[in-house]
Amino acid sequence: MVSAMPTLDLADVRAVLGDRTILDRVTLTLPAGGLIALVGPNGAGKSTLLAILAGLLAPATGEVRLDDEPLARLGDRARARVMGYLEQQPECHWPLSVAALARLGRLPHRGAFGSLDPRADAAAVEAALARTGMTGFRDRRIDHLSGGERMRAHLARVLAGEPRVILADEPLAGLDPAHQLEVMALLRELAAQGRVVVVVLHDLALAARFADRAILLGEGRVLADGPPETALDDAALARAYGVSVTRVEIDGRRVPLPTARL
Ligand code: ADP
Ligand code: MG
């Protein structure tokens, strides 16, 4: 278990990019313990919301709090130790090995003169490589990997930091079905262990199947929020995406599959 279960709070957040209001009046409490899927059509503001949660983008109005402490008041290092942020389409422009990339995830835990605890650093890196199935890739160059392998290497970097909050923006992009299932199971497990885990997904079936809670963004706000079976009901999906769905039962959940544009 992770000590002290964290909670992220957004209070009446508005996001403005350029001269456009992207999100308005978003109020959410995101506790640890259950996997939270953030879904919504292209341009709904999912990445914007995730960057705000990560403390990388300041809201125009409103506030983000971590355990009742305004995120803006945490220093960059303190924030980086808590937050594991996996950006959409992460890039790495150096020919690093997978293991070297994962070690970068330990940077927020280092002191001014290097590692404070080399053994803890190495153990965290090995555990992260193992959990993402990347141990066998440790010496491979990151720029010589497939898109899905690269995504898992970046996930290893995030996990190596042992964050209490994990914010992953479309981490399944480029992953084959087996690795999609594996990463979803891993994210659910990380949440169950007492972390706040928010994952942006396009796959409604995987969201409904693995998430304990779905937050549906659209029209600049939260359209629905709750257990996937209610938040992602037919009416909500029709409104947000303009699609009809059929349902397939998997593991006792009625999982939506888009069938047609409305
Ligand atoms: P999503 O991740 O849900 O697809 P984003 O959060 O990336 O959506 O973007 C939300 C909206 O903000 C989109 O309409 C996008 O075009 C717009 N946007 C993103 N970045 C900027 C920017 N720097 N200036 C103005 N608009 C932007
Ligand atoms: Mg996005």
mmCIF file of C-alpha atoms and ligand atoms in Angstrom:
data_model
loop_
_atom_site.group_PDB
_atom_site.id
_atom_site.type_symbol
_atom_site.label_atom_id
_atom_site.label_comp_id
_atom_site.label_asym_id
_atom_site.label_seq_id
_atom_site.Cartn_x
_atom_site.Cartn_y
_atom_site.Cartn_z
ATOM 1 C CA MET A 1 0.000 0.000 0.000
ATOM 2 C CA VAL A 2 0.999 3.571 -0.579
ATOM 3 C CA SER A 3 1.172 5.511 2.670
ATOM 4 C CA ALA A 4 -1.501 8.201 3.138
ATOM 5 C CA MET A 5 -4.114 7.997 0.406
ATOM 6 C CA PRO A 6 -3.925 11.160 -1.675
ATOM 7 C CA THR A 7 -6.845 13.165 -3.045
ATOM 8 C CA LEU A 8 -6.820 15.712 -5.855
ATOM 9 C CA ASP A 9 -9.495 18.403 -5.886
ATOM 10 C CA LEU A 10 -10.466 20.789 -8.632
ATOM 11 C CA ALA A 11 -12.627 23.680 -7.525
ATOM 12 C CA ASP A 12 -14.523 25.688 -10.135
ATOM 13 C CA VAL A 13 -11.716 25.520 -12.673
ATOM 14 C CA ARG A 14 -11.744 27.435 -15.902
ATOM 15 C CA ALA A 15 -9.098 26.868 -18.561
ATOM 16 C CA VAL A 16 -8.340 29.429 -21.239
ATOM 17 C CA LEU A 17 -5.963 28.767 -24.129
ATOM 18 C CA GLY A 18 -5.276 31.703 -26.418
ATOM 19 C CA ASP A 19 -8.593 33.545 -26.275
ATOM 20 C CA ARG A 20 -10.733 30.420 -26.031
ATOM 21 C CA THR A 21 -12.340 29.048 -22.921
ATOM 22 C CA ILE A 22 -11.613 25.342 -23.116
ATOM 23 C CA LEU A 23 -13.109 24.248 -19.813
ATOM 24 C CA ASP A 24 -15.479 26.032 -17.506
ATOM 25 C CA ARG A 25 -16.765 25.377 -13.990
ATOM 26 C CA VAL A 26 -15.056 22.044 -13.554
ATOM 27 C CA THR A 27 -15.331 20.841 -9.982
ATOM 28 C CA LEU A 28 -14.116 17.335 -9.226
ATOM 29 C CA THR A 29 -12.849 15.354 -6.273
ATOM 30 C CA LEU A 30 -10.465 12.623 -7.367
ATOM 31 C CA PRO A 31 -9.627 10.262 -4.521
ATOM 32 C CA ALA A 32 -7.166 7.410 -4.550
ATOM 33 C CA GLY A 33 -8.346 3.845 -4.709
ATOM 34 C CA GLY A 34 -10.331 3.509 -7.918
ATOM 35 C CA LEU A 35 -9.294 3.835 -11.538
ATOM 36 C CA ILE A 36 -10.700 7.028 -13.090
ATOM 37 C CA ALA A 37 -11.164 7.169 -16.874
ATOM 38 C CA LEU A 38 -11.356 10.574 -18.522
ATOM 39 C CA VAL A 39 -13.183 10.349 -21.838
ATOM 40 C CA GLY A 40 -14.693 12.697 -24.373
ATOM 41 C CA PRO A 41 -14.449 13.591 -28.045
ATOM 42 C CA ASN A 42 -11.382 15.108 -29.718
ATOM 43 C CA GLY A 43 -10.844 18.632 -28.500
ATOM 44 C CA ALA A 44 -13.045 18.192 -25.416
ATOM 45 C CA GLY A 45 -10.231 19.402 -23.170
ATOM 46 C CA LYS A 46 -9.005 16.100 -21.740
ATOM 47 C CA SER A 47 -5.302 16.886 -22.183
ATOM 48 C CA THR A 48 -5.886 20.403 -20.908
ATOM 49 C CA LEU A 49 -7.579 19.062 -17.794
ATOM 50 C CA LEU A 50 -4.789 16.548 -17.201
ATOM 51 C CA ALA A 51 -2.119 19.252 -17.510
ATOM 52 C CA ILE A 52 -4.022 21.337 -14.967
ATOM 53 C CA LEU A 53 -4.247 18.365 -12.601
ATOM 54 C CA ALA A 54 -0.514 17.826 -13.021
ATOM 55 C CA GLY A 55 0.175 21.443 -12.105
ATOM 56 C CA LEU A 56 1.748 22.081 -15.511
ATOM 57 C CA LEU A 57 -0.924 24.503 -16.658
ATOM 58 C CA ALA A 58 -2.402 27.113 -14.369
ATOM 59 C CA PRO A 59 -6.178 27.439 -14.506
ATOM 60 C CA ALA A 60 -7.514 30.897 -15.456
ATOM 61 C CA THR A 61 -9.708 30.754 -12.393
ATOM 62 C CA GLY A 62 -10.260 28.160 -9.716
ATOM 63 C CA GLU A 63 -7.801 25.976 -7.942
ATOM 64 C CA VAL A 64 -6.270 22.513 -7.796
ATOM 65 C CA ARG A 65 -5.534 21.088 -4.369
ATOM 66 C CA LEU A 66 -3.599 18.014 -3.396
ATOM 67 C CA ASP A 67 -4.589 16.831 0.062
ATOM 68 C CA ASP A 68 -6.061 20.272 0.743
ATOM 69 C CA GLU A 69 -2.840 22.031 -0.204
ATOM 70 C CA PRO A 70 -2.999 24.296 -3.278
ATOM 71 C CA LEU A 71 -0.887 22.669 -5.969
ATOM 72 C CA ALA A 72 0.503 26.061 -6.935
ATOM 73 C CA ARG A 73 2.078 26.300 -3.475
ATOM 74 C CA LEU A 74 4.070 23.077 -3.851
ATOM 75 C CA GLY A 75 7.524 23.581 -5.318
ATOM 76 C CA ASP A 76 8.376 22.004 -8.669
ATOM 77 C CA ARG A 77 10.434 19.239 -7.069
ATOM 78 C CA ALA A 78 7.878 18.394 -4.430
ATOM 79 C CA ARG A 79 5.205 18.294 -7.101
ATOM 80 C CA ALA A 80 7.355 16.135 -9.369
ATOM 81 C CA ARG A 81 7.856 13.609 -6.563
ATOM 82 C CA VAL A 82 4.123 13.193 -6.136
ATOM 83 C CA MET A 83 2.907 13.464 -9.715
ATOM 84 C CA GLY A 84 3.519 10.901 -12.398
ATOM 85 C CA TYR A 85 2.480 12.583 -15.603
ATOM 86 C CA LEU A 86 2.563 10.712 -18.899
ATOM 87 C CA GLU A 87 1.945 13.207 -21.646
ATOM 88 C CA GLN A 88 0.105 12.444 -24.871
ATOM 89 C CA GLN A 89 2.656 11.221 -27.429
ATOM 90 C CA PRO A 90 5.706 11.530 -25.190
ATOM 91 C CA GLU A 91 8.885 12.272 -27.068
ATOM 92 C CA CYS A 92 12.489 11.756 -26.262
ATOM 93 C CA HIS A 93 14.999 13.283 -28.624
ATOM 94 C CA TRP A 94 18.096 11.589 -27.287
ATOM 95 C CA PRO A 95 19.187 8.060 -28.165
ATOM 96 C CA LEU A 96 18.719 6.918 -24.561
ATOM 97 C CA SER A 97 18.412 3.310 -23.544
ATOM 98 C CA VAL A 98 15.138 2.184 -21.997
ATOM 99 C CA ALA A 99 16.861 1.766 -18.614
ATOM 100 C CA ALA A 100 18.356 5.280 -18.830
ATOM 101 C CA LEU A 101 14.943 6.703 -19.651
ATOM 102 C CA ALA A 102 13.425 4.910 -16.655
ATOM 103 C CA ARG A 103 16.220 6.285 -14.437
ATOM 104 C CA LEU A 104 15.160 9.809 -15.438
ATOM 105 C CA GLY A 105 12.000 9.089 -13.483
ATOM 106 C CA ARG A 106 14.117 9.110 -10.314
ATOM 107 C CA LEU A 107 15.372 12.674 -10.853
ATOM 108 C CA PRO A 108 12.876 14.313 -8.479
ATOM 109 C CA HIS A 109 14.169 12.018 -5.719
ATOM 110 C CA ARG A 110 17.818 13.002 -6.121
ATOM 111 C CA GLY A 111 19.660 15.484 -3.999
ATOM 112 C CA ALA A 112 21.776 18.364 -5.262
ATOM 113 C CA PHE A 113 24.840 16.128 -5.553
ATOM 114 C CA GLY A 114 23.283 12.969 -6.929
ATOM 115 C CA SER A 115 21.419 9.992 -5.665
ATOM 116 C CA LEU A 116 20.373 10.008 -2.018
ATOM 117 C CA ASP A 117 19.827 6.274 -2.010
ATOM 118 C CA PRO A 118 21.273 4.499 -5.055
ATOM 119 C CA ARG A 119 19.845 1.158 -4.000
ATOM 120 C CA ALA A 120 16.327 2.537 -3.700
ATOM 121 C CA ASP A 121 16.738 4.239 -7.085
ATOM 122 C CA ALA A 122 17.903 1.031 -8.747
ATOM 123 C CA ALA A 123 15.151 -1.030 -7.118
ATOM 124 C CA ALA A 124 12.460 1.416 -8.251
ATOM 125 C CA VAL A 125 13.801 1.392 -11.810
ATOM 126 C CA GLU A 126 13.914 -2.417 -11.937
ATOM 127 C CA ALA A 127 10.400 -2.692 -10.525
ATOM 128 C CA ALA A 128 9.102 -0.181 -13.070
ATOM 129 C CA LEU A 129 10.741 -2.035 -15.970
ATOM 130 C CA ALA A 130 9.292 -5.324 -14.740
ATOM 131 C CA ARG A 131 5.762 -3.968 -14.272
ATOM 132 C CA THR A 132 5.690 -2.547 -17.781
ATOM 133 C CA GLY A 133 7.203 -5.673 -19.337
ATOM 134 C CA MET A 134 10.297 -3.717 -20.396
ATOM 135 C CA THR A 135 13.039 -5.582 -18.515
ATOM 136 C CA GLY A 136 14.094 -7.386 -21.679
ATOM 137 C CA PHE A 137 14.274 -4.046 -23.499
ATOM 138 C CA ARG A 138 16.506 -2.318 -20.942
ATOM 139 C CA ASP A 139 19.483 -1.839 -23.276
ATOM 140 C CA ARG A 140 17.463 -1.039 -26.383
ATOM 141 C CA ARG A 141 17.569 2.499 -27.737
ATOM 142 C CA ILE A 142 14.340 4.354 -27.192
ATOM 143 C CA ASP A 143 14.406 5.769 -30.742
ATOM 144 C CA HIS A 144 14.618 2.241 -32.140
ATOM 145 C CA LEU A 145 11.438 0.978 -30.492
ATOM 146 C CA SER A 146 7.937 0.619 -31.887
ATOM 147 C CA GLY A 147 5.377 3.197 -30.785
ATOM 148 C CA GLY A 148 3.823 0.819 -28.281
ATOM 149 C CA GLU A 149 7.169 -0.236 -26.822
ATOM 150 C CA ARG A 150 8.162 3.411 -26.508
ATOM 151 C CA MET A 151 4.923 4.191 -24.681
ATOM 152 C CA ARG A 152 5.618 1.385 -22.211
ATOM 153 C CA ALA A 153 9.169 2.698 -21.709
ATOM 154 C CA HIS A 154 7.755 6.116 -20.844
ATOM 155 C CA LEU A 155 5.287 4.480 -18.493
ATOM 156 C CA ALA A 156 8.275 2.771 -16.833
ATOM 157 C CA ARG A 157 9.872 6.223 -16.420
ATOM 158 C CA VAL A 158 6.719 7.487 -14.720
ATOM 159 C CA LEU A 159 6.429 4.447 -12.434
ATOM 160 C CA ALA A 160 10.121 4.620 -11.500
ATOM 161 C CA GLY A 161 9.322 7.894 -9.747
ATOM 162 C CA GLU A 162 6.933 5.984 -7.429
ATOM 163 C CA PRO A 163 4.304 8.709 -7.756
ATOM 164 C CA ARG A 164 1.209 8.814 -5.540
ATOM 165 C CA VAL A 165 -0.724 10.379 -8.410
ATOM 166 C CA ILE A 166 -0.604 8.990 -11.955
ATOM 167 C CA LEU A 167 -2.013 11.027 -14.834
ATOM 168 C CA ALA A 168 -1.741 9.200 -18.147
ATOM 169 C CA ASP A 169 -2.848 10.844 -21.388
ATOM 170 C CA GLU A 170 -3.856 8.182 -23.920
ATOM 171 C CA PRO A 171 -1.252 5.649 -22.766
ATOM 172 C CA LEU A 172 -2.818 2.950 -24.961
ATOM 173 C CA ALA A 173 -2.038 4.774 -28.206
ATOM 174 C CA GLY A 174 0.037 2.434 -30.353
ATOM 175 C CA LEU A 175 -0.305 -0.548 -28.019
ATOM 176 C CA ASP A 176 -1.437 -3.911 -29.369
ATOM 177 C CA PRO A 177 -4.535 -5.480 -27.731
ATOM 178 C CA ALA A 178 -2.552 -7.660 -25.320
ATOM 179 C CA HIS A 179 -0.522 -4.713 -24.055
ATOM 180 C CA GLN A 180 -3.637 -2.523 -23.876
ATOM 181 C CA LEU A 181 -5.217 -5.057 -21.522
ATOM 182 C CA GLU A 182 -1.986 -5.341 -19.562
ATOM 183 C CA VAL A 183 -1.593 -1.592 -19.113
ATOM 184 C CA MET A 184 -5.243 -1.183 -18.081
ATOM 185 C CA ALA A 185 -4.893 -3.978 -15.525
ATOM 186 C CA LEU A 186 -1.694 -2.364 -14.252
ATOM 187 C CA LEU A 187 -3.328 1.074 -13.926
ATOM 188 C CA ARG A 188 -6.265 -0.463 -12.064
ATOM 189 C CA GLU A 189 -3.869 -2.236 -9.712
ATOM 190 C CA LEU A 190 -1.862 0.953 -9.117
ATOM 191 C CA ALA A 191 -5.105 2.722 -8.226
ATOM 192 C CA ALA A 192 -6.262 -0.082 -5.936
ATOM 193 C CA GLN A 193 -2.968 0.187 -4.061
ATOM 194 C CA GLY A 194 -3.895 3.700 -2.986
ATOM 195 C CA ARG A 195 -2.897 6.056 -5.759
ATOM 196 C CA VAL A 196 -4.931 8.614 -7.634
ATOM 197 C CA VAL A 197 -4.925 7.281 -11.193
ATOM 198 C CA VAL A 198 -6.569 9.217 -14.018
ATOM 199 C CA VAL A 199 -6.277 7.812 -17.523
ATOM 200 C CA VAL A 200 -7.431 9.495 -20.737
ATOM 201 C CA LEU A 201 -8.918 6.917 -23.072
ATOM 202 C CA HIS A 202 -10.584 6.805 -26.457
ATOM 203 C CA ASP A 203 -11.603 3.203 -26.142
ATOM 204 C CA LEU A 204 -15.001 3.319 -24.455
ATOM 205 C CA ALA A 205 -15.062 -0.444 -24.060
ATOM 206 C CA LEU A 206 -11.807 -0.470 -22.100
ATOM 207 C CA ALA A 207 -12.956 2.527 -20.075
ATOM 208 C CA ALA A 208 -16.212 0.785 -19.158
ATOM 209 C CA ARG A 209 -14.487 -2.472 -18.450
ATOM 210 C CA PHE A 210 -11.585 -1.350 -16.288
ATOM 211 C CA ALA A 211 -12.515 1.975 -14.734
ATOM 212 C CA ASP A 212 -14.313 2.366 -11.446
ATOM 213 C CA ARG A 213 -15.403 5.825 -12.480
ATOM 214 C CA ALA A 214 -15.760 7.577 -15.819
ATOM 215 C CA ILE A 215 -15.686 11.328 -16.300
ATOM 216 C CA LEU A 216 -17.135 12.373 -19.646
ATOM 217 C CA LEU A 217 -15.980 15.753 -20.925
ATOM 218 C CA GLY A 218 -17.712 17.678 -23.674
ATOM 219 C CA GLU A 219 -18.907 21.152 -24.534
ATOM 220 C CA GLY A 220 -16.271 22.577 -22.197
ATOM 221 C CA ARG A 221 -17.556 20.872 -19.095
ATOM 222 C CA VAL A 222 -18.228 17.621 -17.290
ATOM 223 C CA LEU A 223 -21.192 16.011 -19.062
ATOM 224 C CA ALA A 224 -21.320 12.912 -16.886
ATOM 225 C CA ASP A 225 -19.410 11.512 -13.929
ATOM 226 C CA GLY A 226 -19.926 8.245 -12.129
ATOM 227 C CA PRO A 227 -19.671 4.500 -12.512
ATOM 228 C CA PRO A 228 -19.145 3.709 -16.220
ATOM 229 C CA GLU A 229 -22.526 1.983 -16.556
ATOM 230 C CA THR A 230 -24.322 5.226 -15.720
ATOM 231 C CA ALA A 231 -21.825 7.895 -16.845
ATOM 232 C CA LEU A 232 -21.392 6.170 -20.206
ATOM 233 C CA ASP A 233 -25.019 5.310 -20.824
ATOM 234 C CA ASP A 234 -26.499 5.491 -24.327
ATOM 235 C CA ALA A 235 -27.809 9.031 -23.950
ATOM 236 C CA ALA A 236 -24.513 10.398 -22.642
ATOM 237 C CA LEU A 237 -22.516 8.784 -25.452
ATOM 238 C CA ALA A 238 -24.996 10.004 -28.061
ATOM 239 C CA ARG A 239 -24.699 13.516 -26.727
ATOM 240 C CA ALA A 240 -20.934 13.599 -26.331
ATOM 241 C CA TYR A 241 -19.851 11.676 -29.427
ATOM 242 C CA GLY A 242 -22.922 11.575 -31.641
ATOM 243 C CA VAL A 243 -22.788 7.794 -31.857
ATOM 244 C CA SER A 244 -25.094 4.911 -31.037
ATOM 245 C CA VAL A 245 -23.668 1.902 -29.236
ATOM 246 C CA THR A 246 -24.390 -1.728 -28.691
ATOM 247 C CA ARG A 247 -23.440 -3.472 -25.456
ATOM 248 C CA VAL A 248 -21.430 -6.594 -24.893
ATOM 249 C CA GLU A 249 -21.157 -8.213 -21.500
ATOM 250 C CA ILE A 250 -17.568 -8.769 -20.375
ATOM 251 C CA ASP A 251 -16.690 -9.740 -16.817
ATOM 252 C CA GLY A 252 -20.191 -8.799 -15.698
ATOM 253 C CA ARG A 253 -20.020 -5.305 -17.165
ATOM 254 C CA ARG A 254 -22.114 -4.081 -20.055
ATOM 255 C CA VAL A 255 -19.432 -2.592 -22.245
ATOM 256 C CA PRO A 256 -20.358 -0.140 -25.054
ATOM 257 C CA LEU A 257 -19.194 -0.604 -28.630
ATOM 258 C CA PRO A 258 -19.929 2.272 -31.041
ATOM 259 C CA THR A 259 -22.089 1.118 -33.945
ATOM 260 C CA ALA A 260 -23.057 4.181 -35.993
ATOM 261 C CA ARG A 261 -22.952 7.943 -36.223
ATOM 262 C CA LEU A 262 -26.226 9.525 -35.274
HETATM 263 P P1 ADP B 1 -8.420 16.691 -26.023
HETATM 264 O O1 ADP B 1 -7.209 16.208 -25.292
HETATM 265 O O2 ADP B 1 -9.697 16.387 -25.316
HETATM 266 O O3 ADP B 1 -8.476 16.203 -27.431
HETATM 267 P P2 ADP B 1 -7.182 19.298 -25.683
HETATM 268 O O4 ADP B 1 -7.224 19.535 -24.222
HETATM 269 O O5 ADP B 1 -5.890 18.900 -26.290
HETATM 270 O O6 ADP B 1 -8.363 18.283 -26.094
HETATM 271 O O7 ADP B 1 -7.662 20.628 -26.437
HETATM 272 C C1 ADP B 1 -8.891 21.239 -26.112
HETATM 273 C C2 ADP B 1 -9.152 22.365 -27.087
HETATM 274 O O8 ADP B 1 -8.183 23.380 -26.901
HETATM 275 C C3 ADP B 1 -9.056 21.963 -28.550
HETATM 276 O O9 ADP B 1 -10.122 22.556 -29.236
HETATM 277 C C4 ADP B 1 -7.730 22.528 -29.004
HETATM 278 O O10 ADP B 1 -7.778 22.852 -30.364
HETATM 279 C C5 ADP B 1 -7.608 23.746 -28.135
HETATM 280 N N1 ADP B 1 -6.218 24.151 -27.882
HETATM 281 C C6 ADP B 1 -5.203 23.357 -27.469
HETATM 282 N N2 ADP B 1 -4.070 24.082 -27.302
HETATM 283 C C7 ADP B 1 -4.391 25.356 -27.599
HETATM 284 C C8 ADP B 1 -3.658 26.609 -27.636
HETATM 285 N N3 ADP B 1 -2.378 26.654 -27.277
HETATM 286 N N4 ADP B 1 -4.333 27.731 -27.999
HETATM 287 C C9 ADP B 1 -5.642 27.688 -28.327
HETATM 288 N N5 ADP B 1 -6.372 26.560 -28.324
HETATM 289 C C10 ADP B 1 -5.778 25.416 -27.984
HETATM 290 MG MG MG B 2 -5.612 15.052 -25.806
#
